[in-house]
Amino acid sequence: MRIQNVGALFIKQGKDCIKNAPVLLLFFIYPMVALIMTQAMKDQAGSGELFISIFATMHAVFTPIVAASSFIAEEREKNTLRVLIMSNVTLKEYLLSVGGFIILANLLTGCSFLLYGPIKSISLFILALGAGSLISIILGICIGLFLKNAAAANGIAVPIGILFAFLPMLANFNEKIAAVADLTYAGQLSRLMAGKEMIPSGIAVIAANLIILSLISGLLYKRSISEE
C-alpha cells in the first residue's frame, strides 16, 4: 500500500464530494435539523439531550452508509474505478481513501452536535460517533461493491440506512422494537450518545456487528478484485 496513492485519492474524493451536492448535503442535514429542533424546544427540560442523541445517531449511521455506497457504485458505473486500478492503484488503496474521507468529514460535521447543548460525556460521544461512522462505512462499502451502478446502490443503501438510523428512535416507543434495536450497532451507539454507561453486552453487540460486516466486505472485496 502506497501512502502517496491514498493521499491523492483522498484529495480526489474531497473534490468529487464537493461536486456531488446530494452527498455533500448529507454531512450537514442531521446537524442542521438537530440545531433547529434543539432551539425550537429549548424550553423543554431534557429535550436538547434527546434530540442530540437521536440525530447524532442518524448522522453516524445513515450518512456514511449512503455516502460510501454512492461513491463506490458511481465509480464502478463510470468505469473510473477500473481505470484507477489499471493506473497502478489498488482497490485496497481506493477503499481506504473513501473510508478515510467519509469518517473525517462525518466526525468534523458531527462534532457540531457538541455546541447544541449539554452532553454528559464528550469523549464517549465522540467515540460512539467514530465507531458508528466506521461500521456504517463498511456497510456502505459492502453495498457499493455488491451493486454496479449508483441508482441501484442508492435504492438499497437509503432504506437500509433509514432502517438502522430510525430503529433507536422508534425503540423509545415500543418494547419489541427496542429489543431488536439492542441487537444492532445503531441501538447501542444511541445509548452511548445519550450518555449511558458502556456495558459488556453493548460492546459485544457492536463488536459482533463490526466483525460480521468486515467478513462480508472481505468476501465482496475478493469478488470485486476479479471483476475489475
XYZ file of C-alpha atoms in Angstrom:
228
model
C 0.000 0.000 0.000
C 1.390 3.412 -1.018
C 0.616 6.455 1.114
C 1.047 8.735 -1.917
C -1.772 6.971 -3.757
C -4.055 7.056 -0.726
C -3.363 10.763 -0.214
C -4.025 11.598 -3.869
C -7.236 9.566 -3.876
C -8.292 11.247 -0.604
C -7.982 14.679 -2.251
C -9.810 13.412 -5.330
C -12.611 12.131 -3.113
C -12.962 15.538 -1.497
C -13.233 17.264 -4.874
C -15.770 14.699 -6.094
C -17.839 15.188 -2.938
C -17.971 18.966 -3.441
C -19.312 18.374 -6.959
C -21.890 15.882 -5.688
C -24.447 18.142 -3.987
C -26.815 15.395 -2.680
C -23.986 13.529 -0.929
C -22.377 16.745 0.323
C -25.693 17.800 1.869
C -25.853 14.504 3.779
C -22.966 15.592 6.007
C -24.880 18.695 7.124
C -28.546 17.710 7.119
C -28.766 15.998 10.539
C -26.638 18.593 12.396
C -28.862 21.308 10.872
C -32.092 19.523 11.848
C -30.745 18.945 15.363
C -29.887 22.643 15.690
C -33.402 23.669 14.632
C -35.087 21.166 16.956
C -32.944 21.957 19.998
C -33.535 25.681 19.569
C -37.264 25.238 18.997
C -37.644 23.035 22.088
C -35.022 24.622 24.332
C -37.623 25.424 26.989
C -38.482 21.734 27.357
C -36.303 20.088 30.026
C -34.176 17.260 28.631
C -35.348 17.773 25.041
C -31.938 19.028 23.936
C -30.133 15.869 25.020
C -32.831 13.707 23.439
C -32.677 15.429 20.057
C -28.893 15.449 20.054
C -28.682 11.702 20.729
C -31.356 10.910 18.112
C -29.947 12.999 15.279
C -26.312 12.272 16.135
C -27.106 8.565 15.816
C -28.757 9.193 12.443
C -25.706 11.188 11.378
C -23.323 8.399 12.413
C -25.398 5.680 10.751
C -27.289 6.976 7.717
C -24.771 9.430 6.232
C -21.747 7.077 5.904
C -23.837 4.198 4.533
C -25.291 6.265 1.700
C -22.096 8.252 1.031
C -19.807 5.194 0.828
C -22.155 3.166 -1.347
C -22.787 6.150 -3.628
C -19.093 6.959 -4.112
C -18.079 3.384 -4.898
C -21.058 2.473 -7.087
C -20.686 5.683 -9.100
C -17.008 4.982 -9.754
C -17.864 1.447 -10.870
C -20.715 2.618 -13.082
C -18.481 5.135 -14.878
C -15.624 2.568 -15.079
C -13.307 5.087 -13.416
C -12.507 2.562 -10.711
C -11.233 0.163 -13.374
C -9.153 2.982 -14.874
C -7.667 3.748 -11.444
C -6.736 0.104 -10.927
C -5.133 -0.020 -14.379
C -3.194 3.122 -13.382
C -1.347 1.227 -10.641
C -3.863 1.987 -7.869
C -5.059 -0.975 -5.814
C -8.661 -1.486 -4.759
C -7.499 -1.515 -1.129
C -5.944 1.948 -1.520
C -9.102 3.264 -3.124
C -11.409 1.881 -0.408
C -9.113 3.226 2.315
C -9.196 6.710 0.788
C -13.004 6.615 0.503
C -13.430 5.401 4.074
C -10.864 7.859 5.404
C -12.515 10.822 3.741
C -16.014 9.889 4.892
C -15.067 9.233 8.513
C -13.129 12.502 8.719
C -15.967 14.506 7.148
C -18.530 12.802 9.371
C -16.525 13.434 12.545
C -15.904 17.091 11.684
C -19.558 17.821 10.926
C -20.742 15.560 13.749
C -18.749 17.463 16.348
C -21.134 20.377 15.776
C -23.591 18.489 17.997
C -21.330 19.353 20.924
C -22.338 23.005 20.527
C -26.084 22.440 20.758
C -26.497 21.506 24.385
C -25.157 19.622 27.392
C -23.596 16.237 26.646
C -22.851 14.011 29.623
C -19.593 12.589 28.249
C -17.904 14.282 25.299
C -15.273 11.557 24.965
C -17.923 8.823 24.931
C -19.966 10.785 22.395
C -17.011 11.172 20.013
C -16.077 7.505 20.462
C -19.627 6.442 19.577
C -19.682 8.818 16.604
C -16.398 7.415 15.295
C -17.342 3.774 15.863
C -20.750 4.255 14.248
C -19.223 6.007 11.254
C -16.664 3.220 10.783
C -19.213 0.397 10.891
C -21.592 2.319 8.625
C -18.793 2.940 6.113
C -18.068 -0.795 5.985
C -21.775 -1.463 5.395
C -21.821 1.175 2.654
C -18.729 -0.379 1.062
C -20.498 -3.762 1.034
C -23.430 -2.230 -0.843
C -21.166 -0.346 -3.253
C -19.116 -3.451 -4.050
C -22.191 -5.648 -4.424
C -24.023 -3.365 -6.872
C -22.518 -1.898 -10.028
C -24.472 1.320 -10.547
C -25.336 4.324 -8.400
C -29.112 4.093 -8.829
C -29.250 0.513 -7.581
C -26.836 1.280 -4.741
C -28.911 4.246 -3.550
C -32.062 2.160 -3.878
C -30.617 -0.302 -1.361
C -28.479 1.992 0.798
C -31.196 4.549 1.583
C -33.780 2.111 3.040
C -31.067 0.199 4.912
C -29.717 3.477 6.275
C -33.198 4.608 7.298
C -33.878 1.261 8.986
C -30.743 1.367 11.143
C -30.923 5.126 11.758
C -34.558 5.207 12.896
C -34.605 1.995 14.939
C -33.123 3.652 18.075
C -35.693 6.467 17.925
C -38.624 4.067 17.461
C -37.268 1.940 20.315
C -38.304 4.722 22.704
C -41.969 3.961 21.955
C -42.111 0.181 21.573
C -40.523 -2.540 23.697
C -40.391 -5.094 20.869
C -38.620 -2.624 18.597
C -36.293 -1.809 21.490
C -35.342 -5.492 21.775
C -34.477 -5.578 18.070
C -32.612 -2.258 18.230
C -30.461 -3.539 21.081
C -29.061 -6.189 18.718
C -27.825 -3.580 16.245
C -24.807 -1.328 16.496
C -27.087 1.691 15.940
C -29.128 0.854 19.023
C -26.043 0.530 21.197
C -24.467 3.704 19.817
C -27.648 5.611 20.590
C -27.303 4.563 24.233
C -23.734 5.854 24.342
C -24.637 9.153 22.683
C -27.391 9.598 25.249
C -24.700 9.449 27.936
C -25.440 5.956 29.241
C -22.583 3.811 30.505
C -20.879 1.219 28.335
C -21.958 -2.297 29.251
C -20.335 -5.605 28.237
C -23.363 -6.760 26.228
C -23.416 -3.493 24.318
C -19.723 -3.744 23.462
C -20.277 -7.340 22.340
C -23.112 -6.284 20.010
C -21.014 -3.517 18.437
C -18.043 -5.880 18.023
C -20.233 -8.615 16.519
C -21.760 -6.179 14.018
C -18.290 -4.944 13.062
C -16.882 -8.454 12.607
C -19.838 -9.707 10.539
C -19.795 -6.696 8.204
C -15.994 -6.879 7.898
C -16.196 -10.539 6.845
C -18.888 -9.751 4.277
C -16.902 -6.817 2.896
C -13.833 -9.072 2.678
C -15.714 -11.570 0.525
C -17.102 -8.819 -1.717
C -13.625 -7.281 -1.934
C -12.188 -10.541 -3.289
C -15.007 -10.790 -5.806
C -14.512 -7.190 -6.920
C -10.779 -7.689 -7.491
C -11.501 -10.449 -10.009
C -14.251 -8.389 -11.681
C -12.268 -5.199 -12.002
